Coordinates of C-alpha atoms and ligand atoms in Angstrom, one line a residue:
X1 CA -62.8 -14.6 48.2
X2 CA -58.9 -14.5 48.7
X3 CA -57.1 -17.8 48.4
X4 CA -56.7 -20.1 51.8
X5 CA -52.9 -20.5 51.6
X6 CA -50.4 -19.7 53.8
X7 CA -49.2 -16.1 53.2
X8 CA -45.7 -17.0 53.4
X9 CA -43.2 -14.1 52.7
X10 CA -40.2 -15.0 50.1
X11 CA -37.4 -13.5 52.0
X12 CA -33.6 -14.3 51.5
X13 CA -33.4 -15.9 54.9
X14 CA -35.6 -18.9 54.3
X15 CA -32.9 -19.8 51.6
X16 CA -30.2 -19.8 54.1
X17 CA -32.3 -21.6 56.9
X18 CA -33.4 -24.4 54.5
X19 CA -29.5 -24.7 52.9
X20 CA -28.2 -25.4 56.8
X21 CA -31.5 -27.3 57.7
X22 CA -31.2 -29.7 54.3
X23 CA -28.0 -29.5 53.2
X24 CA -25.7 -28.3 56.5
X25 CA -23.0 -30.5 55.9
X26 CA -23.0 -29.8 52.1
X27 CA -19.3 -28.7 52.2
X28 CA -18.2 -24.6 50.5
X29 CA -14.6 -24.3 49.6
X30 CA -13.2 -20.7 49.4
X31 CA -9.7 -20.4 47.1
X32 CA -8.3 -17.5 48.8
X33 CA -5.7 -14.9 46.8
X34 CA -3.5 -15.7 48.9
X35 CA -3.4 -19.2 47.7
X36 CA -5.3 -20.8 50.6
X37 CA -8.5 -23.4 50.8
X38 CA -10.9 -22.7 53.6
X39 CA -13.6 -26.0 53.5
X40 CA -17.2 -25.1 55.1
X41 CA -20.3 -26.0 54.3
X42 CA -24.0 -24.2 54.6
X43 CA -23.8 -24.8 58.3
X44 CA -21.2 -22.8 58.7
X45 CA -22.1 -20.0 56.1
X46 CA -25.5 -19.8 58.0
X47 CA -23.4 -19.7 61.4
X48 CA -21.4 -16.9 60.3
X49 CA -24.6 -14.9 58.8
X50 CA -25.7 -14.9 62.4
X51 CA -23.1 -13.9 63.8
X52 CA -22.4 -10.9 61.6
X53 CA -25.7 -9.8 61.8
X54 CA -25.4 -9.6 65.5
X55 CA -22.5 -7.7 65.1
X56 CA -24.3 -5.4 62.1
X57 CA -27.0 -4.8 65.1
X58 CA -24.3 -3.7 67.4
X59 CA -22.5 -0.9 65.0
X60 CA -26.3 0.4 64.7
X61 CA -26.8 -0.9 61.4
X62 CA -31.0 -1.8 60.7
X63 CA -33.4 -2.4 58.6
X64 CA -32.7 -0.6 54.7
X65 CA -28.9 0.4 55.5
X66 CA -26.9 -0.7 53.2
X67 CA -23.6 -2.4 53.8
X68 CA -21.2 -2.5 50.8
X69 CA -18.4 -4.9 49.8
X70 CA -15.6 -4.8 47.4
X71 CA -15.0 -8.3 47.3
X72 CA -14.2 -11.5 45.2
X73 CA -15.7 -15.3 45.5
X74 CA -15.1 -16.4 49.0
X75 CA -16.6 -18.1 51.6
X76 CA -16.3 -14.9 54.3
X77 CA -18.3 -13.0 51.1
X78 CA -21.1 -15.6 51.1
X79 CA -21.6 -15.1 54.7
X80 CA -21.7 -11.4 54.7
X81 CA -24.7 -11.8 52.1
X82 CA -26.8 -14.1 54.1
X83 CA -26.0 -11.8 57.5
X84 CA -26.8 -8.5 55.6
X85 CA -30.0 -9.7 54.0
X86 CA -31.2 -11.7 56.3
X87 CA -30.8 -9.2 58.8
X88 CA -33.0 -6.6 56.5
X89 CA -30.4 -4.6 55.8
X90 CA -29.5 -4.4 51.7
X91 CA -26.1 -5.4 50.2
X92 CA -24.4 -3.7 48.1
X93 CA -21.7 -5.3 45.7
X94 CA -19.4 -2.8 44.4
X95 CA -17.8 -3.7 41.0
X96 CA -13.9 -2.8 42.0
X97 CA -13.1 -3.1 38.6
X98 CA -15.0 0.4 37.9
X99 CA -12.9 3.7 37.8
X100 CA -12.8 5.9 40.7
X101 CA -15.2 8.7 40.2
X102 CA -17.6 5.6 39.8
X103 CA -16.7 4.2 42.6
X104 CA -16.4 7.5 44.4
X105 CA -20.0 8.1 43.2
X106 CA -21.9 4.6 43.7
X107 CA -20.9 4.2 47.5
X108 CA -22.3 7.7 47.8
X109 CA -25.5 7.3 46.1
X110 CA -26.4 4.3 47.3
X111 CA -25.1 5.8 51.2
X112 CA -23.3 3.0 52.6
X113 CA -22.8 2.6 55.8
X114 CA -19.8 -0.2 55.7
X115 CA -17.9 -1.2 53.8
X116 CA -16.1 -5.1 53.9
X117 CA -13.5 -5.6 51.0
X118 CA -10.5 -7.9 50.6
X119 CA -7.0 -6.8 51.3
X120 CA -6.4 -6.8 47.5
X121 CA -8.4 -3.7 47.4
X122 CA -6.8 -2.4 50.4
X123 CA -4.8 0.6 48.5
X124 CA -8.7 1.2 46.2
X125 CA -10.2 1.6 49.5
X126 CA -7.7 4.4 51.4
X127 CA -7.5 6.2 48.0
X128 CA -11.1 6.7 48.0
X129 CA -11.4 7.0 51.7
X130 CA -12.1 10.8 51.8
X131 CA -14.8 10.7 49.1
X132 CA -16.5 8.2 51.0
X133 CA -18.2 10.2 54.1
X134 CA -21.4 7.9 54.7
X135 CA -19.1 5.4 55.2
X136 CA -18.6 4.9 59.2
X137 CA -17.2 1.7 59.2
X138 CA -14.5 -0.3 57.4
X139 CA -13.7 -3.9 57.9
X140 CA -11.4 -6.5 56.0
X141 CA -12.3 -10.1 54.7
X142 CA -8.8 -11.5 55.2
X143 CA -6.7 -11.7 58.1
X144 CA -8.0 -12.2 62.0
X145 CA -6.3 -9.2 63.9
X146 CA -8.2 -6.1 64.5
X147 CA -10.7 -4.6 61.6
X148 CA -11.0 -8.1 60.2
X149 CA -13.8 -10.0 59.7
X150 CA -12.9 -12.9 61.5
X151 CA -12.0 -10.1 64.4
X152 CA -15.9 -8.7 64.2
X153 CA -17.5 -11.5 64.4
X154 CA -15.1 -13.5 66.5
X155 CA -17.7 -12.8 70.0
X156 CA -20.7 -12.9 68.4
X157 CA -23.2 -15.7 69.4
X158 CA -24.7 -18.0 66.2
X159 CA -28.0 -17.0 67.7
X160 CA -30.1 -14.7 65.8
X161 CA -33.7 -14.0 64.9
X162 CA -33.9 -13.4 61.5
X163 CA -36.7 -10.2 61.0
X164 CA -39.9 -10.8 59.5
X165 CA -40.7 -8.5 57.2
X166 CA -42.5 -8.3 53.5
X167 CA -40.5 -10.1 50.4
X168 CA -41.2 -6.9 48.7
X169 CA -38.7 -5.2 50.9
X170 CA -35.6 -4.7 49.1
X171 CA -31.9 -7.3 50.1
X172 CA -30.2 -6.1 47.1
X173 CA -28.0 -3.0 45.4
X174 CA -26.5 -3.7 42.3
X175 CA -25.4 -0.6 40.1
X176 CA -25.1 -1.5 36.3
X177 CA -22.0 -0.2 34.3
X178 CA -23.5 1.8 32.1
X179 CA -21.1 3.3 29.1
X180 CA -22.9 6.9 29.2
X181 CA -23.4 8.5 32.6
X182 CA -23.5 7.8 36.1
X183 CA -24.1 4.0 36.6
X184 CA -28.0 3.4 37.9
X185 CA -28.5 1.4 40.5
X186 CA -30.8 -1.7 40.6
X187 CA -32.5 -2.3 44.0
X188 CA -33.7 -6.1 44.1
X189 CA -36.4 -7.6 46.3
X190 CA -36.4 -10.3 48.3
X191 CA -39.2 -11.9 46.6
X192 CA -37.3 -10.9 42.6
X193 CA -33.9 -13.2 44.5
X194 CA -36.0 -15.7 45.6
X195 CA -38.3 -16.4 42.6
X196 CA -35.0 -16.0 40.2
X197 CA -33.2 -18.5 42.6
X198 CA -36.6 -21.2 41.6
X199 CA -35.9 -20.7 38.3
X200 CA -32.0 -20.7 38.3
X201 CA -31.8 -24.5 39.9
X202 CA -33.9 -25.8 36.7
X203 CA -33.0 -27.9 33.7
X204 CA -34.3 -24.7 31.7
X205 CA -31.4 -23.1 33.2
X206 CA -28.2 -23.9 35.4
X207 CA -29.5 -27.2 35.7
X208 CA -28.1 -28.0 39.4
X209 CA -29.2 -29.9 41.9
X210 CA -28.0 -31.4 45.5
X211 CA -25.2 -33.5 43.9
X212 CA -23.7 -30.7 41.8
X213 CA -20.7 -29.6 42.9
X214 CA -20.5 -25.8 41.4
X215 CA -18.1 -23.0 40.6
X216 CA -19.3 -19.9 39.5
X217 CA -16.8 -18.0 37.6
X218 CA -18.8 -15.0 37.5
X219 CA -17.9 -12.6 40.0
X220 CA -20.1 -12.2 43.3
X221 CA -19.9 -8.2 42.4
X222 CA -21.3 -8.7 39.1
X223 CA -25.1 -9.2 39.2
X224 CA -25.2 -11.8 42.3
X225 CA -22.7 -14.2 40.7
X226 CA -26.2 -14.9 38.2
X227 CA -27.8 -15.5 41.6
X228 CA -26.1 -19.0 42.1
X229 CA -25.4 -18.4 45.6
X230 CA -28.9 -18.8 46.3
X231 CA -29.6 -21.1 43.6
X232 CA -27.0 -23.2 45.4
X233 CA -28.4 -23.1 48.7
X234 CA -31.8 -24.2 47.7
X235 CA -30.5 -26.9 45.8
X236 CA -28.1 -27.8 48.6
X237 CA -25.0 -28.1 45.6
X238 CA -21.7 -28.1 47.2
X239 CA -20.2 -24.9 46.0
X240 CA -16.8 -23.6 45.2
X241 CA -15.7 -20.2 45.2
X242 CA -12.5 -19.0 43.8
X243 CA -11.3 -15.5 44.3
X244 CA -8.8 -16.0 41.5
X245 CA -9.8 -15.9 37.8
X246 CA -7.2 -17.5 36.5
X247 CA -7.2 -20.3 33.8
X248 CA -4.6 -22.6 35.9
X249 CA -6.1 -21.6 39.4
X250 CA -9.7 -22.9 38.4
X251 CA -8.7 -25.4 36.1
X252 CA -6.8 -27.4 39.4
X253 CA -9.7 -26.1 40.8
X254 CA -12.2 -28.1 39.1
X255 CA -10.3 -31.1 39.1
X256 CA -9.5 -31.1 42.3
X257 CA -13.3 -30.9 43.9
X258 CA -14.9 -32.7 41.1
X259 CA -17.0 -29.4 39.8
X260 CA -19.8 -30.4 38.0
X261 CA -21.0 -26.9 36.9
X262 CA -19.3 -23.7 36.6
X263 CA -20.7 -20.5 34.5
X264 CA -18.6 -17.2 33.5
X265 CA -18.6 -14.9 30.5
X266 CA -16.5 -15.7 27.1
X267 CA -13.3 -14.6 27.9
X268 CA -12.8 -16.7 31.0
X269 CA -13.5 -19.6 28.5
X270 CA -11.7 -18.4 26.1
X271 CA -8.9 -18.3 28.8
X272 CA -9.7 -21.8 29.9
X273 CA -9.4 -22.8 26.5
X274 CA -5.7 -21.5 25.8
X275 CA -4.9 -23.4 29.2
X276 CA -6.4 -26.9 28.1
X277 CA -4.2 -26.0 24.6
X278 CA -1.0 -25.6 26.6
X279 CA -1.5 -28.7 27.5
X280 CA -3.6 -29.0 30.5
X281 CA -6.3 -31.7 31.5
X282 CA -9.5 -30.4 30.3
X283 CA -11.6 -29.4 33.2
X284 CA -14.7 -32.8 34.1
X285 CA -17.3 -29.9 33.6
X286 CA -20.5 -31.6 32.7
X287 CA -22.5 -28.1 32.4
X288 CA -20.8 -24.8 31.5
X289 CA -23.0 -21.6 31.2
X290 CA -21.6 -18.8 29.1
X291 CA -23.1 -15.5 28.9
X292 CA -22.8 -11.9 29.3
X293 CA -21.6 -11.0 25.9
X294 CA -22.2 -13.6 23.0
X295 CA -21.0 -16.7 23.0
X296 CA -18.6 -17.9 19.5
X297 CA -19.4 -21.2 17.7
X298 CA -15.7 -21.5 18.0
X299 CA -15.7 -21.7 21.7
X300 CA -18.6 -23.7 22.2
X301 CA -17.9 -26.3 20.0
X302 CA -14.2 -26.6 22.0
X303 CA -16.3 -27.1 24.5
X304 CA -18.4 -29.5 23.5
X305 CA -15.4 -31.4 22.3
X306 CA -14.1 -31.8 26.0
X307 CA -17.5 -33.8 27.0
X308 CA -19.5 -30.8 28.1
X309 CA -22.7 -29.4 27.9
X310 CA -23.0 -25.8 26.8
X311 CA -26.1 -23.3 27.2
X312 CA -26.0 -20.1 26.3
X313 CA -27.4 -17.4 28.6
X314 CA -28.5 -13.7 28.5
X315 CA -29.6 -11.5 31.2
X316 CA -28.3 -8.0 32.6
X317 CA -28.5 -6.7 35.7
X318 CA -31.8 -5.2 35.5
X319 CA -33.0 -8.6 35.5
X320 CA -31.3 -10.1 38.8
X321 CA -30.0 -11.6 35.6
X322 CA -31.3 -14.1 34.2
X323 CA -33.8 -13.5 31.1
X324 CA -33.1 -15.9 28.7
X325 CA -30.7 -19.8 28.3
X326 CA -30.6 -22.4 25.4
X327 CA -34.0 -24.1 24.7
X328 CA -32.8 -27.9 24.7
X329 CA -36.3 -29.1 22.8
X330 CA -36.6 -32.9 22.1
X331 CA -34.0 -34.3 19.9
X332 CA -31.4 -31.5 20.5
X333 CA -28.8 -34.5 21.4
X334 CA -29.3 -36.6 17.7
X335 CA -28.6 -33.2 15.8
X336 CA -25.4 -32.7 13.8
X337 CA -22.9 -30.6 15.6
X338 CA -23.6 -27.4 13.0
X339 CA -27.1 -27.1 13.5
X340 CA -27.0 -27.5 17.1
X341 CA -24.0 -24.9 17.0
X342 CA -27.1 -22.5 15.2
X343 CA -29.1 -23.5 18.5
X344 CA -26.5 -22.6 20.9
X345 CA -25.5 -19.1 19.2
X346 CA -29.0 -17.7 19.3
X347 CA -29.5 -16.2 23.0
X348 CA -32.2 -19.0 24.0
X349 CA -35.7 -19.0 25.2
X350 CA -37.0 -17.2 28.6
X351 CA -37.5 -19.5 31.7
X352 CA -41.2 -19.4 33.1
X353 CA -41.3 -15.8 34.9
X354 CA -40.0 -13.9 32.2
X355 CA -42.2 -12.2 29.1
X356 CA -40.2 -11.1 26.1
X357 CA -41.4 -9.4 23.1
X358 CA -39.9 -7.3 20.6
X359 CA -41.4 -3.7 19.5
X360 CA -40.9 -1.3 17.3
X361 CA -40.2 2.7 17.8
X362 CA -43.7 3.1 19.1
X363 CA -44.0 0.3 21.2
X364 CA -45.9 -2.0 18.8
X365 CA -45.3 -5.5 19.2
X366 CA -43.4 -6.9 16.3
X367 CA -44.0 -10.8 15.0
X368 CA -42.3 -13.6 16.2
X369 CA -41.3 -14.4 12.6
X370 CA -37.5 -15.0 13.3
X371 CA -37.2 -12.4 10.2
X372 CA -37.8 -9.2 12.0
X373 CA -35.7 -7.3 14.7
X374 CA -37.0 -4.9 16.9
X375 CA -36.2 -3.8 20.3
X376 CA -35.9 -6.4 23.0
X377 CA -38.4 -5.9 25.8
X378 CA -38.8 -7.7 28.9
X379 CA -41.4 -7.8 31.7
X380 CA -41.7 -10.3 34.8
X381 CA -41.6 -10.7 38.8
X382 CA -37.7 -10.2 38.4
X383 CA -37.3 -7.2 35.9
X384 CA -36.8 -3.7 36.8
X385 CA -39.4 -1.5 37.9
X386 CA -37.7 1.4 38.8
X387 CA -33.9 2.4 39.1
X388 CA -32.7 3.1 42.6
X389 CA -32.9 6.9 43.7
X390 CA -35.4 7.6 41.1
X391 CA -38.4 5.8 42.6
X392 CA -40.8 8.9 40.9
X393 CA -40.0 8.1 37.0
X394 CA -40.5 4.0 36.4
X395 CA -38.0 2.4 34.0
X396 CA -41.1 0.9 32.2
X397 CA -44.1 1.5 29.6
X398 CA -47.3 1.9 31.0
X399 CA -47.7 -1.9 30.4
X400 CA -44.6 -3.2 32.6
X401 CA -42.5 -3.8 29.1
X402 CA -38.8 -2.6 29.9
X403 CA -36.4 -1.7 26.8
X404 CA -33.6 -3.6 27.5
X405 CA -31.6 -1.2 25.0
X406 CA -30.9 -4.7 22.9
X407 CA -32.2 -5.2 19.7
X408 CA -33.4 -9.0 18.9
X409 CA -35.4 -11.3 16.8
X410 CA -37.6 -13.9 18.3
X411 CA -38.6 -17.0 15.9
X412 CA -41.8 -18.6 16.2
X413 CA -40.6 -21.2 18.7
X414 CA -39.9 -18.1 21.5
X415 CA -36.0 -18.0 20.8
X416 CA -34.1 -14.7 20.4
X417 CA -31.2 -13.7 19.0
X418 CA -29.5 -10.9 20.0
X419 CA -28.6 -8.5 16.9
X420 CA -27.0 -5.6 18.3
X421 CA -27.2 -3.0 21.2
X422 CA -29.8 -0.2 20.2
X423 CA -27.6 2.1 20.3
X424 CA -25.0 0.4 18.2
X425 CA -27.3 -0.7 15.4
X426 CA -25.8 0.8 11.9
X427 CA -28.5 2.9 10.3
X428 CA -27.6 3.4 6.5
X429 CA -29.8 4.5 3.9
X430 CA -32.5 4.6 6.6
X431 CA -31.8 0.1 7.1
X432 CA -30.1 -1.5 9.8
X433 CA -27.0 -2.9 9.7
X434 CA -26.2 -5.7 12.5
X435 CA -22.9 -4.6 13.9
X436 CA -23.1 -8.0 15.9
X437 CA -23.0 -9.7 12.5
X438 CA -20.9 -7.8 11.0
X439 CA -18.2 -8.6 13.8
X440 CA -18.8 -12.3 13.7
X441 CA -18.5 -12.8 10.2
X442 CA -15.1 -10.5 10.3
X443 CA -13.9 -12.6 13.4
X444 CA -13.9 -16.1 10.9
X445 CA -11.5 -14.6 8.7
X446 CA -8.5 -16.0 9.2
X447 CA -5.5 -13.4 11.0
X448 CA -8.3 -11.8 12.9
X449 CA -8.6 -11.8 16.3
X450 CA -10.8 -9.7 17.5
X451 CA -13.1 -6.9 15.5
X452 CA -15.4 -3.9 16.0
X453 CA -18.4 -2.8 14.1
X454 CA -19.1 1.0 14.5
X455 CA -21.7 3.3 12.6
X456 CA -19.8 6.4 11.8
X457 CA -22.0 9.7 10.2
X458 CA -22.0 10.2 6.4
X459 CA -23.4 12.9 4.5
X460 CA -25.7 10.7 1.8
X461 CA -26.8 7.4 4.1
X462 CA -26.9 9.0 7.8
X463 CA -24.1 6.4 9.0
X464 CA -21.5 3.9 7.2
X465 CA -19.7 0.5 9.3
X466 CA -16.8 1.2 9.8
X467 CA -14.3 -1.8 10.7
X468 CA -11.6 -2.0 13.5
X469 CA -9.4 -5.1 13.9
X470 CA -7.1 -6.5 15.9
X471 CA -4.7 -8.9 14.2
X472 CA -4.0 -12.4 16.1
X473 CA 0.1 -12.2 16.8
X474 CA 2.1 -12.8 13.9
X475 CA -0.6 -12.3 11.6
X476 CA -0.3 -10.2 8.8
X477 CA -4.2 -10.5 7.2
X478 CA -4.5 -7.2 5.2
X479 CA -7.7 -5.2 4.6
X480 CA -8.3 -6.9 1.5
X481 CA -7.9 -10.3 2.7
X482 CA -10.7 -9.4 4.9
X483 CA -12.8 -7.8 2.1
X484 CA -12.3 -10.7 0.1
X485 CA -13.5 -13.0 2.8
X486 CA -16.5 -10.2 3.5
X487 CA -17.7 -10.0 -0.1
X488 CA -19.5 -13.9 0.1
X489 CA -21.0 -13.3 3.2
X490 CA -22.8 -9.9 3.8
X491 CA -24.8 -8.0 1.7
X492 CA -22.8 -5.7 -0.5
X493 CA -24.5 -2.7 0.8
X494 CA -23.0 -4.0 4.1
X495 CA -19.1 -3.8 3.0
X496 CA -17.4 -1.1 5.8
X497 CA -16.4 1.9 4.3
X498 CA -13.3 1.9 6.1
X499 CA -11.1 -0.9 7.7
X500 CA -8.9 0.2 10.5
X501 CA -5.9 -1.9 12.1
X502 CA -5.6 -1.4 15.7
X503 CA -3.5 -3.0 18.8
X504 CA -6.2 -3.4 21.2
X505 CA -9.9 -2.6 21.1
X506 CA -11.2 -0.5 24.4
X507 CA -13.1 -2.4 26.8
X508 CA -15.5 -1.3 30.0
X509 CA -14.7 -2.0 33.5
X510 CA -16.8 -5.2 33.2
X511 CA -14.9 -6.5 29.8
X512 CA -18.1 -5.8 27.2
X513 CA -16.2 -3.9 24.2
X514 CA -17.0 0.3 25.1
X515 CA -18.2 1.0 21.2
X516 CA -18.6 4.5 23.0
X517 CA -14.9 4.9 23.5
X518 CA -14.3 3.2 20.1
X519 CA -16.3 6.1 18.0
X520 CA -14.8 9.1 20.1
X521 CA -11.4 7.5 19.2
X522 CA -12.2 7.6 15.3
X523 CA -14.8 10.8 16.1
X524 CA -12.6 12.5 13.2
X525 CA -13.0 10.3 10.4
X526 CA -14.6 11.8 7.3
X527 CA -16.2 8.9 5.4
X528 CA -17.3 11.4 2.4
X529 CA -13.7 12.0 1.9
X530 CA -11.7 9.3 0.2
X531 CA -9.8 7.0 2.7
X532 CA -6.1 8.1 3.7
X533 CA -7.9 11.8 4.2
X534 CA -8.4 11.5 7.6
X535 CA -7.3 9.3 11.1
Ligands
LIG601 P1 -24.9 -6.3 32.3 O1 -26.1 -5.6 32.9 O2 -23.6 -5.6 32.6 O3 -24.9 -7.7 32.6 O4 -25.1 -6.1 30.7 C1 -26.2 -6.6 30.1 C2 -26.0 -6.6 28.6 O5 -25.0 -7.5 28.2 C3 -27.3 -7.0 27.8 O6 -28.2 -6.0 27.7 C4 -26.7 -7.4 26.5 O7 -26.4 -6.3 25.6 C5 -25.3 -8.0 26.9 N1 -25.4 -9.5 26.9 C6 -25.6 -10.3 28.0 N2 -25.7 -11.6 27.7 C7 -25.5 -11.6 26.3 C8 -25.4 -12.7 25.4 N3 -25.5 -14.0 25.7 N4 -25.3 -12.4 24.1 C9 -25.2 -11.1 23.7 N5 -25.2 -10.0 24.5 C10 -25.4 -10.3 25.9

């Protein structure tokens, strides 16, 4: 006996057909770079979709292809992913923030056909012209003349019949920036976007619904923009896209369309921060989502102080992203600012659709006992299967788990803190040292602005931390000032060995510190030898 139930596919297009059906007048305002406000609304996104998919169809393009864009927030962008999905054909976001051999090598293994970017990237794009041969057909966001979008889509009618086709077929190419190797492609489903895009609207975790107006600060090239532009359309929230990042730009922004809810990693609110300091009105957020590196007390609490409500997300592209936001349980609100502070800085619980454990080495699930770490492990109808191009080897144990390559502790009341990347745990004396915590509790000492946990060998304990710091200006903290401050807070056995002063730390193209670059760049130091013998 099979269920009696509609077998209704999930596909990207029913999101865009119910947006302009419910919500059509439900206005989108695109903050060009050049400076410009566009107003639509889902109408005219879905309008658009149509209209480029016809014009997809003509240039040949069909079900699978992949069409590419090197793009920021915009309204033009928005459209292109309705058309290209819808359609059946799969977009790919390119990150333009990679380096070239990346880019030179993602548009190749993924074989894109076009390729739609803004002007901005106009010189990225002829540079890399000539590594590019899939590539038949280039076309730019702004402007209307000839090669434009506007130009390609201008004699197209709004007519189209969107495919019918299985939800399991894939919409979606995302490549993640990974620090060692060629970055891995992750090809999403129709049915992972649209189940992810149930979950997203829900107070569990953007919390948004038909009268939120929102602004994702997260880029449309990073992981879907955390999928709120299908979140967004289902809930039928006005939304505001903003192809600037900066503080000032979204700051008028905000205030000037009333945004409700916005979401972006820390340093755009660290940036927004610095702004409100100088002086500006603080933004009438009522919901900010931070994520995609971990969140500082610091930051939230400044946050919390301007009248808004902070959650704390983590996800990575693997998981179309979302895996796990702040668990508000009852009485969250009465608590004292500190211990809600403790809430907020753990990574949160999963939403309904995700399954999270830790293991250890083997594989063994680990207890829930908010004592142990393991590694983080995730399973559910959004997660990873298999990484794009290598459909024979599956990214996942015989049981569905995937290693997220994040190691975690989960307390008894299913929230997790993230304790470090695997592979920048600090393994001394055969224990682990939490280079995560080791940062933090650096970062609180007064002169310090930013600072770097790496494991470097030693002879007698395998590895040693080693600490790299960035002064704040003008500071002139020494490395005994920050030992002294160290000594009542870690374990003694977790005192760096070394304490380096640096300018800058090295970052990856996606702004996550590269603790890759950071240990070739002290490769050389010899922590057997006494300090001053070496870098
Ligand atoms: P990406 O696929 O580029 O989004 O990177 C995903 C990785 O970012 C995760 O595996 C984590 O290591 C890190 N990450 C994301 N969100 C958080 C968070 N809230 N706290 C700590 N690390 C995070």
């Amino acid at each position: 006996m099979i269920g009696a139930m509609q077998d209704f596919e999930l596909r990207v297009s029913t999101m865009i057909d119910h947006a302009e059906r419910q919500s059509g007048e439900r206005e989108i305002v695109s903050r060009y770079a050049d400076g410009s406000l566009v107003r639509g609304s889902w109408s005219q996104v879905a309008r658009d979709a149509r209209r480029l998919a016809n014009a997809l169809a003509r240039l040949g393009i069909g079900t699978g292809d992949r069409v590419a864009t090197l793009a920021m927030n915009h309204g033009r962008h928005l459209a292109a992913w309705y058309g290209v999905m819808g359609m059946g054909a799969v977009m790919h976001t390119i990150n333009p923030r990679l380096f070239d051999d990346q880019l030179a090598y993602i548009a190749n293994h993924a074989q894109d056909r076009v390729l739609i970017y803004d002007a901005a990237f106009a010189p990225l794009v002829e540079r890399l012209k000539p590594q590019w041969p899939t590539i038949e057909h280039y076309v730019c966001f702004d402007g209307e003349g000839e090669g434009s979008f506007d130009a390609l889509i201008a004699q197209e009618s709004d007519q189209f019949v969107w495919p019918a086709g299985s939800e399991r077929d894939p919409c979606m190419l995302c490549y993640t920036s990974g620090t060692t190797g060629n970055p891995k492609g992750v090809l999403y489903s129709h049915r992972a976007i649209v189940l992810h895009a149930m979950t997203a609207v829900t107070p569990a975790c953007l919390a948004i619904a038909t009268d939120s107006v929102v602004l994702p600060i997260v880029p449309m090239f990073h992981v879907c923009a955390w999928g709120i532009p299908f979140a967004t359309a289902i809930s039928g929230s006005k939304l505001v896209l903003s192809a600037s990042n900066d503080a000032a730009v979204l700051c008028d922004l905000m205030h000037q369309e009333g945004v409700t809810h916005s979401a972006g990693v820390p340093t755009v609110w660290l940036a927004m921060i610095a702004h409100v300091d100088a002086g500006a009105p603080p933004p009438p957020l009522e919901h900010v989502v931070i994520g995609g590196s971990a969140a500082s007390r610091a930051m939230m609490s400044r946050l919390m102080d301007m009248g808004m409500n902070v959650s704390h997300l983590w996800g990575m592209t693997e998981l179309t992203p979302i895996g796990s936001v702040t668990k508000r349980d009852p009485g969250f609100d009465a608590l004292p600012r500190e211990a809600q502070l403790d809430l907020l800085s753990k990574q949160g619980a999963t939403p309904y659709g995700v399954e999270m454990r830790i293991a250890d080495e083997e594989g063994n699930t680990l207890p829930r006992d908010g004592v142990t770490s393991g590694r983080l492990q995730v399973r559910g109808p959004w997660v990873i299967d298999r990484y794009f191009g290598d459909e024979r080897a599956r990214a996942v144990d015989a049981n569905g788990w995937f290693d997220t390559g994040d190691v975690a502790i989960i307390y008894p009341d299913g929230i997790m803190q993230i304790t470090d990347r695997a592979k920048d745990v600090i393994k001394s004396g055969g224990e682990w040292i939490s280079s995560v915590d080791l940062e933090n509790e650096a970062i609180g000492c007064s002169g310090v602005a930013e600072a770097a946990a790496i494991g470097l060998p030693h002879p007698k304990w395998d590895e040693r931390p080693v600490l790299v710091v960035v002064r704040k200006e003008g500071a002139n903290v020494s490395e005994a000032d920050i030992r002294a401050h160290l000594s009542s807070r870690i374990a003694k056995w977790w005192m760096p060995d070394r304490i380096f002063f640096v300018d800058h730390l090295p970052h990856t193209a996606t702004g996550k510190l590269s603790k890759l670059t950071l240990r070739e760049q002290f490769r050389d130091v010899r922590l057997d030898e006494p300090a001053g013998a070496s870098a």
